[in-house]
Tab-separated table of C-alpha atoms in Angstrom:
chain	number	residue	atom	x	y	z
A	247	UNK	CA	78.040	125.488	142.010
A	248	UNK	CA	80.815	122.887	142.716
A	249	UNK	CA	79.787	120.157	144.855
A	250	UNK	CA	81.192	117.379	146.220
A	251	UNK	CA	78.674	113.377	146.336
A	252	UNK	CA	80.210	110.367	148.384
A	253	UNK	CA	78.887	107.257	148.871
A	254	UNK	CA	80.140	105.495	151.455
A	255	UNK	CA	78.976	102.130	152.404
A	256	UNK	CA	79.948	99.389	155.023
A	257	UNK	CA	79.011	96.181	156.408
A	258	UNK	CA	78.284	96.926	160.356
A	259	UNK	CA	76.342	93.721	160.961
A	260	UNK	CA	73.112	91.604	159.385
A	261	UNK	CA	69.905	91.144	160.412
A	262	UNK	CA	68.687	87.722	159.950
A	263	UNK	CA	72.698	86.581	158.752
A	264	UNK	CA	73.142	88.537	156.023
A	265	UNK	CA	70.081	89.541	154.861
A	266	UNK	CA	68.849	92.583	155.838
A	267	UNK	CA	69.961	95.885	157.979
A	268	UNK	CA	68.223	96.339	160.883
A	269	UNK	CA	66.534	99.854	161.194
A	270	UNK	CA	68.264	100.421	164.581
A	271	UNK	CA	71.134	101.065	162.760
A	272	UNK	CA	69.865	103.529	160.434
A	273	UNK	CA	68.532	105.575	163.028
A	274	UNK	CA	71.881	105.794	164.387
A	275	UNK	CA	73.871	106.454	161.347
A	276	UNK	CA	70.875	109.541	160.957
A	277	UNK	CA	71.185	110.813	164.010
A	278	UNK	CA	75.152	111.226	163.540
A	279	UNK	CA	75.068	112.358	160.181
A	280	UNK	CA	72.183	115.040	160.870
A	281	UNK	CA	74.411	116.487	163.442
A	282	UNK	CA	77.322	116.503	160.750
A	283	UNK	CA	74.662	118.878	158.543
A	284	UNK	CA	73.480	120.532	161.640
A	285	UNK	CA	77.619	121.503	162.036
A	286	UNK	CA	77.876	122.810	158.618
A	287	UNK	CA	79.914	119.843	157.475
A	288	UNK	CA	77.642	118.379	155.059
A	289	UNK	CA	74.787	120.270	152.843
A	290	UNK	CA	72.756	117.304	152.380
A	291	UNK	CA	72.171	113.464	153.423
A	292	UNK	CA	70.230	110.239	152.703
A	293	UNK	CA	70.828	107.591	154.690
A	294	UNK	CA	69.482	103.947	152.836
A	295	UNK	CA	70.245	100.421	152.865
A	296	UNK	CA	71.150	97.403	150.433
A	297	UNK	CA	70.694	94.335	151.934
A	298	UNK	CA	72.954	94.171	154.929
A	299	UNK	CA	75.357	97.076	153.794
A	300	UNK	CA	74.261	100.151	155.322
A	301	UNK	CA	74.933	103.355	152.607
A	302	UNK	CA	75.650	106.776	153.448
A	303	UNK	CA	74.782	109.577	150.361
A	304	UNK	CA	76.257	112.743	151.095
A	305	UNK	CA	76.970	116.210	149.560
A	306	UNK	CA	79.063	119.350	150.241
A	307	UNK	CA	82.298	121.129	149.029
A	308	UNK	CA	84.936	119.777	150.751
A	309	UNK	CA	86.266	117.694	147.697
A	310	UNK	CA	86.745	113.840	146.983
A	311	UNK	CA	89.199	111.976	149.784
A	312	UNK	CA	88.676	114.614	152.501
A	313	UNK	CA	89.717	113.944	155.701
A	314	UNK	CA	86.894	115.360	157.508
A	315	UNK	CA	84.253	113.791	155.479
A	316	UNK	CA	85.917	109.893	155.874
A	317	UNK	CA	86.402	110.200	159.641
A	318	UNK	CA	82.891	111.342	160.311
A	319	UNK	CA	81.403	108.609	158.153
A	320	UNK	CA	83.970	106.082	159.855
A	321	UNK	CA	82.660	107.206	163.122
A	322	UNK	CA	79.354	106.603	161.984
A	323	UNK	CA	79.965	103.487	161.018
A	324	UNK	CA	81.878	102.366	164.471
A	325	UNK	CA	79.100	103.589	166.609
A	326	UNK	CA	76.142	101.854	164.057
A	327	UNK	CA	78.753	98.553	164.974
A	328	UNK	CA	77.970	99.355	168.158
A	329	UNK	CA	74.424	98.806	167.716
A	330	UNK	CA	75.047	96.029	166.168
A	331	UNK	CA	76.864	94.135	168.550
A	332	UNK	CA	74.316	95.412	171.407
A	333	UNK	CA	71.437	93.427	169.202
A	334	UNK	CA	74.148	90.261	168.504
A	335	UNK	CA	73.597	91.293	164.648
A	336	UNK	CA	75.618	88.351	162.587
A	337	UNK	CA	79.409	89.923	161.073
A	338	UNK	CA	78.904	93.084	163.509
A	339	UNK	CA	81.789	94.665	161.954
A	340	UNK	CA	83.006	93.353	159.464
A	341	UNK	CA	83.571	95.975	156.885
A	342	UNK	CA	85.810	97.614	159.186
A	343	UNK	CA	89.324	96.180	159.066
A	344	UNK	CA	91.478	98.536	161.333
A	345	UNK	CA	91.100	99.780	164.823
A	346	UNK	CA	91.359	103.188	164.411
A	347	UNK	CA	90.730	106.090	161.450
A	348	UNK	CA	93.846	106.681	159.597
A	349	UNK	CA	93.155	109.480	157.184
A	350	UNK	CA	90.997	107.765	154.674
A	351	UNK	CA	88.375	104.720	154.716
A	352	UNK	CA	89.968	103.956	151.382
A	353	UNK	CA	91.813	100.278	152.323
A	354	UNK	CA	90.386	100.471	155.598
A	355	UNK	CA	87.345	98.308	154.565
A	356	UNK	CA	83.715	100.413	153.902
A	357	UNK	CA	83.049	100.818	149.762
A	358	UNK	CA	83.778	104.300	148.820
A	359	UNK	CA	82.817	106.224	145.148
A	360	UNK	CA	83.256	109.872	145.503
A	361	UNK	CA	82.678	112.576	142.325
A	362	UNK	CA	83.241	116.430	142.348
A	363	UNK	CA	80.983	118.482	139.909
A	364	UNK	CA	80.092	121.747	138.440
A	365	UNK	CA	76.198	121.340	139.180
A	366	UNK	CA	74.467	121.969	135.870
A	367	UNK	CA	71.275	123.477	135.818
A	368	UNK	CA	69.491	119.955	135.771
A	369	UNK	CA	71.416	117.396	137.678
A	370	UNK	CA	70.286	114.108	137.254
A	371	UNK	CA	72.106	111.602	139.045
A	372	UNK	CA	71.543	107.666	139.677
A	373	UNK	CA	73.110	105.662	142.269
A	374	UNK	CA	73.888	101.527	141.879
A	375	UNK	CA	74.276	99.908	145.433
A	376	UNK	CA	74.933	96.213	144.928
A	377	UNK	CA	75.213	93.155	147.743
A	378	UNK	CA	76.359	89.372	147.667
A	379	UNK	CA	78.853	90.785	144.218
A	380	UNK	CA	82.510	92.315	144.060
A	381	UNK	CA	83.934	95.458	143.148
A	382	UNK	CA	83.664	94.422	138.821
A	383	UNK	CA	79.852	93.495	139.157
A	384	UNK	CA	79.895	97.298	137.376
A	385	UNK	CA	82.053	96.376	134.333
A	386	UNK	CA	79.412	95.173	132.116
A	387	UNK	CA	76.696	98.133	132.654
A	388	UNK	CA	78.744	100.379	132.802
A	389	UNK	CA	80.501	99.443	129.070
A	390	UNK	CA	76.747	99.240	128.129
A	391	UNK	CA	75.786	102.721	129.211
A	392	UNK	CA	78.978	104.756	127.659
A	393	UNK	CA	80.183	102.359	124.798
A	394	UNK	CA	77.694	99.951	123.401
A	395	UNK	CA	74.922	101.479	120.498
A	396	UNK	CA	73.028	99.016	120.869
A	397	UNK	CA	72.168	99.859	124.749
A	398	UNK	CA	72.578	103.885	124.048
A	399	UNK	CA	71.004	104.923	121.237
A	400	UNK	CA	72.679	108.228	122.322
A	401	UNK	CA	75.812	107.457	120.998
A	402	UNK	CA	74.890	107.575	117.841
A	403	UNK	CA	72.367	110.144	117.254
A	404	UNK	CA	73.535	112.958	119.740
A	405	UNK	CA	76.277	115.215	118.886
A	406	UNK	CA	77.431	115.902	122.155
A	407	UNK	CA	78.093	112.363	122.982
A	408	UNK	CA	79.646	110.893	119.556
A	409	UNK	CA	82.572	111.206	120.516
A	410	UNK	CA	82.956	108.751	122.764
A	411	UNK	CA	84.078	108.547	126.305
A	412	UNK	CA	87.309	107.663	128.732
A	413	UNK	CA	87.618	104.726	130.797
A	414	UNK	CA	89.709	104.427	134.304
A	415	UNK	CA	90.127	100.879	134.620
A	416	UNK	CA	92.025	99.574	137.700
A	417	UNK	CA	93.869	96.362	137.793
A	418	UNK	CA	92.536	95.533	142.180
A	419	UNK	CA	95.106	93.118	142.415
A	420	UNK	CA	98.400	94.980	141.284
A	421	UNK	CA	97.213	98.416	142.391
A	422	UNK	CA	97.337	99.889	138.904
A	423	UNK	CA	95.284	101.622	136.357
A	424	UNK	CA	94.991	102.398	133.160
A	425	UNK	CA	92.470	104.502	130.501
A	426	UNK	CA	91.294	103.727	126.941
A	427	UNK	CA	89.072	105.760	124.897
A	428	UNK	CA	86.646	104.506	123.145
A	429	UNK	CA	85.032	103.510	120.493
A	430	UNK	CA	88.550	103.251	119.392
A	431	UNK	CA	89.817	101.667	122.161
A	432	UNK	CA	86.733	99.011	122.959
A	433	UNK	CA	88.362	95.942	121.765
A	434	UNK	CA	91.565	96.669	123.657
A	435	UNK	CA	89.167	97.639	126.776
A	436	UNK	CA	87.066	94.433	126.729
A	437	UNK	CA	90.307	92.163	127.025
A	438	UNK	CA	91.064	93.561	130.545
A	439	UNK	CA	86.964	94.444	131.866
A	440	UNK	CA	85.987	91.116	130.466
A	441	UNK	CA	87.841	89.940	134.016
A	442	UNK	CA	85.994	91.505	136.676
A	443	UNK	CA	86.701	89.423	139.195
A	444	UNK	CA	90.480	91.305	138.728
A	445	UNK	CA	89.952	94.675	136.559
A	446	UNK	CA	87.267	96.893	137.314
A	447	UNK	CA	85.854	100.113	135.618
A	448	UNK	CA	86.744	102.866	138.502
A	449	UNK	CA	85.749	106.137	136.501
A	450	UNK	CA	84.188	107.252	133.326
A	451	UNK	CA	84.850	110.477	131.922
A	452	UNK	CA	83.433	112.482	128.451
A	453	UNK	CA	86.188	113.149	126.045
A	454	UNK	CA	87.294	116.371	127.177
A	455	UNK	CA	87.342	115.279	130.930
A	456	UNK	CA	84.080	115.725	132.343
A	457	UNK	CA	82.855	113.004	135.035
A	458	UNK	CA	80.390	110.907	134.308
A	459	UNK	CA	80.222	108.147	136.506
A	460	UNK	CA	82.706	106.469	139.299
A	461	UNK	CA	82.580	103.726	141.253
A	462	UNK	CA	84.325	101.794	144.256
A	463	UNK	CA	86.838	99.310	143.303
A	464	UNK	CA	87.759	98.033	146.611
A	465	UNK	CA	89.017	94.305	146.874
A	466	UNK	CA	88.245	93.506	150.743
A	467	UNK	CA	89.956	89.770	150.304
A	468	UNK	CA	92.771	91.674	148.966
A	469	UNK	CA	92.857	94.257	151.771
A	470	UNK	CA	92.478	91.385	154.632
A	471	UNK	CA	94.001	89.005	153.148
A	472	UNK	CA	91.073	86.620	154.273
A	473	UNK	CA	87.937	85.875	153.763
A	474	UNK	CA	85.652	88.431	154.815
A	475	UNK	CA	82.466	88.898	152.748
A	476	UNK	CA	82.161	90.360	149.065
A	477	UNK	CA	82.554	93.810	148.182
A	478	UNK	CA	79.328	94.907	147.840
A	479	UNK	CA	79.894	97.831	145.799
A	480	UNK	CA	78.259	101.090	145.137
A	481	UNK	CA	78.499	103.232	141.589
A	482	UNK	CA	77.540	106.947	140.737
A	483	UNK	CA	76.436	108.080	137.304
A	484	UNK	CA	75.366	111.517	136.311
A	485	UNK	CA	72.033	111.501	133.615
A	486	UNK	CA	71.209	113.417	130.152
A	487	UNK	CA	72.758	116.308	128.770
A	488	UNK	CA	76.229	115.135	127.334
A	489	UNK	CA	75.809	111.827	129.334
A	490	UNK	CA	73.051	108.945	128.733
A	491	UNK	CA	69.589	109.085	129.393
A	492	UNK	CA	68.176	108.058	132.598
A	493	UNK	CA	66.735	104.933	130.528
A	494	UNK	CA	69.839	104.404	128.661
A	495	UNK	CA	71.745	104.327	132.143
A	496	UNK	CA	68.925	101.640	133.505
A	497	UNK	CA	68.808	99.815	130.716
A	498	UNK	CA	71.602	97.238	131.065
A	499	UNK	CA	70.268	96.052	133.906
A	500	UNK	CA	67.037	94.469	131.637
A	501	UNK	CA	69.148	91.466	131.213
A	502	UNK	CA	70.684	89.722	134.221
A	503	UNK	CA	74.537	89.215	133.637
A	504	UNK	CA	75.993	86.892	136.323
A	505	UNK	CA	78.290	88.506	138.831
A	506	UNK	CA	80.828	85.994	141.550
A	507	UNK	CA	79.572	86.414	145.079
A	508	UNK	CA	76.228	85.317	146.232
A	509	UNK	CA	77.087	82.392	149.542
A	510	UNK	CA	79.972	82.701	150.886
A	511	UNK	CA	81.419	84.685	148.153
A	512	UNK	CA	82.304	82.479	146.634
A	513	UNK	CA	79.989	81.822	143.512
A	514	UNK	CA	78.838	82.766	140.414
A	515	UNK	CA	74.592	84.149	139.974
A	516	UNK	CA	72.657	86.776	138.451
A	517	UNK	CA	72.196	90.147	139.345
A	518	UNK	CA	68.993	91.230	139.935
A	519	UNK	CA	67.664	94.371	140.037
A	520	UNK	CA	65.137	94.992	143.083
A	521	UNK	CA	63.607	97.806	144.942
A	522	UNK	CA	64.973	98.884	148.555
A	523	UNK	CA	62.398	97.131	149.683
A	524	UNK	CA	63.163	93.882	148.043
A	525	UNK	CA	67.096	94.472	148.780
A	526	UNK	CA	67.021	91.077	151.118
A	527	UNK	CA	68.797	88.408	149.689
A	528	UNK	CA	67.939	85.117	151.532
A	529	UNK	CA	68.121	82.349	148.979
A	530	UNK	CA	71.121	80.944	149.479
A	531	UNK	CA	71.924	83.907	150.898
A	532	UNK	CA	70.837	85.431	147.524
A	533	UNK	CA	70.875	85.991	144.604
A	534	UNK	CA	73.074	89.033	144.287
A	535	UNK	CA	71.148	92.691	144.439
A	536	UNK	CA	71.428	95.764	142.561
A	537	UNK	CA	69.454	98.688	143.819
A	538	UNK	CA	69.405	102.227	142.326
A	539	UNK	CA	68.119	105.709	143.661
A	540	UNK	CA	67.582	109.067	141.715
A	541	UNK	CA	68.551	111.974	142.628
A	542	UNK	CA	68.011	115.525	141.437
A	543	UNK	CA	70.794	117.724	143.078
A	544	UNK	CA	69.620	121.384	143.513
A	545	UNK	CA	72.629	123.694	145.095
A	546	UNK	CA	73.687	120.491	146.438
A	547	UNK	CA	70.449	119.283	148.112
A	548	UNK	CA	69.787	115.570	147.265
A	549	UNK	CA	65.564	115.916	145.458
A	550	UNK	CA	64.966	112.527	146.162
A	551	UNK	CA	65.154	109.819	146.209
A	552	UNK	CA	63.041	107.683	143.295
A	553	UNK	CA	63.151	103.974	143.372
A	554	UNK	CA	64.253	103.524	140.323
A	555	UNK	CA	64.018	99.338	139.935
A	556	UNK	CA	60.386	99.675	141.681
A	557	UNK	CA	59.493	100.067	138.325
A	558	UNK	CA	57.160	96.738	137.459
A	559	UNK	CA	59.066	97.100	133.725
A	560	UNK	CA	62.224	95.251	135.454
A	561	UNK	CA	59.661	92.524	135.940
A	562	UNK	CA	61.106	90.278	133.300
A	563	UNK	CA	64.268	90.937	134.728
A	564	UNK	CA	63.691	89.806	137.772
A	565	UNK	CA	61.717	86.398	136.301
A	566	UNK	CA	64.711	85.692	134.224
A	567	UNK	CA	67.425	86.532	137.091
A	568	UNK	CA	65.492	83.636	139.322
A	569	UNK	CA	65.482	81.678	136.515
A	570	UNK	CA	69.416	81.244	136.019
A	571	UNK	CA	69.714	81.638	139.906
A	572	UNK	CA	67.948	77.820	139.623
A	573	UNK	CA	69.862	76.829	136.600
A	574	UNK	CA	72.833	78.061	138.831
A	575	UNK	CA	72.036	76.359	141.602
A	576	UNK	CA	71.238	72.856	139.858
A	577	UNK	CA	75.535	72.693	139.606
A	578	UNK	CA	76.287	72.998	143.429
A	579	UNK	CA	79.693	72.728	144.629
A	580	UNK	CA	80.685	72.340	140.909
A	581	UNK	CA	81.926	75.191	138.670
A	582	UNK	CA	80.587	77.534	136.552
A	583	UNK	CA	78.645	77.826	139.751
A	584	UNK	CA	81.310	77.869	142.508
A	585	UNK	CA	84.365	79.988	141.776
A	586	UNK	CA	87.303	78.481	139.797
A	587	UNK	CA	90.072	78.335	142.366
A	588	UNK	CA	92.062	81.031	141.733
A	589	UNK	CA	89.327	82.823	142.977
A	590	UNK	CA	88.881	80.586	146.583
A	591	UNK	CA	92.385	81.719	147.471
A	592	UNK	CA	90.493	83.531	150.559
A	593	UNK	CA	88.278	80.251	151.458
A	594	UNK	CA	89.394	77.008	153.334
A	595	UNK	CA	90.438	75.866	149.853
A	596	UNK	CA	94.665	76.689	150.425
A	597	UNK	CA	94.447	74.736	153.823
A	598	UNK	CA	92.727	71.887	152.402
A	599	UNK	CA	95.879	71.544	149.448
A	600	UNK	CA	98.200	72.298	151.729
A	601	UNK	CA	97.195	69.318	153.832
A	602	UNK	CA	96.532	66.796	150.928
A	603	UNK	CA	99.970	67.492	149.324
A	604	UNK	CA	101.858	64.433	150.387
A	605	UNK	CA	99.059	62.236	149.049
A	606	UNK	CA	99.868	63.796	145.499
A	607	UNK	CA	101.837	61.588	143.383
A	608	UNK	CA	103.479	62.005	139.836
A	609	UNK	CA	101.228	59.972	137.387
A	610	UNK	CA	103.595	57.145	135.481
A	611	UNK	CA	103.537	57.177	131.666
């Protein structure tokens, strides 16, 4: 059976700041999307939230980019906005750039990944939501889970993964893309994914063109051109068979990596891997979350969820990711922990230049 998942996720307003979703919005975002089932349009739903990003999980056969599926979840999100405003929720909004649906949410703000699959007769599937992070927080796991031995033992002792995998790697800021295969392509790979804050891993693919996993890539500085929150982005991978394990896919996420975003969006901390529960980033309005839910798809109905990071082995994770979140911290307005400037183009940090340049002057020799 060929079926359609999208994730679709947006920013409609936080509860305190930025730190939570408030339920009020979920039940409105169920009640329209359990009319969109009742239509026909959708075989399944799960409605969930990570941190102040409300995420919509949906399935049916109506293919990646459709029309039909976009507006109704941009509808969706416009009346949970509504909500929003109604309780004075902080940033009602702000995901949603444009005053009207033009097609496709793509570039019109919300976070989209979207895969089409033959459903195999066990269809394991896990799904990354992240918040206070941009759209190449997924770079390093992602290399981890399809390229690195040393994360998926896979790679090396089953056949039907040995020979590697393809990587769709988009460049956000020129709106191009490229692919490398690997393993003989990994050093090439890790010049340009080694940047996330610029390239970021938007698909990944077995050898002879199977999908494994995709994720959104959208820039929201670079689609505003201004400041207006991190991307918060959301990944889909597909589990065992000729893709990794469940624990090989979980795995990278056993040692924090730091990710830019966290206050303002405008620094550098770790990612930590919580439950949905614990998906309420208020230190500093952090640090940055990763969530992920599992999903067995049967004939396109989503068996699920599982809390997958409710699991008390990410303990030590979550130990270490507060520990460099003070180590972080200690630096303050100071890089490694703010963002180097090329990277505060979208803060107050052109006006500020652009006001101090007379007082420049040309050192003497």
């Amino acid at each position: 059976m060929k079926v359609t998942l999208s994730v679709i996720k947006a920013d409609i307003g936080g509860f305190v700041g930025h730190s939570d979703s408030h339920p009020q919005c979920l039940v409105r975002a169920e009640k329209h999307l359990a009319e969109a089932k009742k239509n026909g349009m959708l075989i399944d739903y799960h409605i969930t939230k990570c941190g102040d990003d409300l995420q919509l999980v949906m399935t049916h056969q109506k293919g990646i980019n459709n029309k039909v599926i976009h507006e109704m979840a941009w509808d969706t999100f416009v009346s949970c906005t509504e909500v929003a405003k109604e309780l004075k929720l902080y940033g009602a909004g702000q995901d949603l750039l444009c005053d009207a649906f033009s097609g496709n949410v793509k570039g019109m703000g919300p976070g989209v990944a979207e895969m089409e699959l033959e459903e195999r007769p066990s269809e394991p599937i896990i799904i990354f939501m992240a918040d206070k992070t941009s759209s190449g927080a997924w770079n390093l796991p992602l290399y981890k889970m399809f390229a690195d031995p040393f994360n998926t033992i896979g790679l090396v002792i089953a056949e039907n993964m040995h020979d590697g995998f393809s990587f769709e790697v988009h460049d956000v800021k020129e709106s191009k893309g490229i692919s490398f295969n690997t393993p003989e392509e990994i050093y090439d790979m890790l010049v340009f994914i080694g940047a996330h804050s610029r390239f970021a891993i938007k698909s990944v693919s077995t050898r002879k063109g199977e999908i494994a996993a995709v994720s959104s890539t959208q820039k929201l500085a670079f689609l505003a051109d201004r400041y207006v929150g991190k991307d918060d982005p959301v990944c889909i991978v597909r589990a065992q068979g000729s893709f990794p394990a469940v624990g090989e896919i979980l795995e990278p996420f056993a040692q924090p990596y730091l990710v830019e975003g966290w206050m303002r969006g405008s620094h550098n901390g770790p990612i930590m891997p919580v439950s949905i529960e614990d998906s309420t980033p208020t230190r500093f309005d952090g640090p940055p979350r990763v969530t992920a839910l599992g999903f067995q798809l049967s004939n396109g109905m989503l068996i699920g969820p599982r809390d997958m990071f409710k699991d008390k082995s990410f303990d030590n994770a979550r130990q270490k990711s507060l520990d460099m979140a003070d180590m972080m911290r200690s630096h303050g307005p100071f890089e490694p922990h703010r963002l180097p400037l090329e990277e505060m183009e979208y803060t107050t940090m052109p006006q500020v230049s652009k006001k101090l340049a007379g007082r420049f002057k040309p050192l003497e020799d």
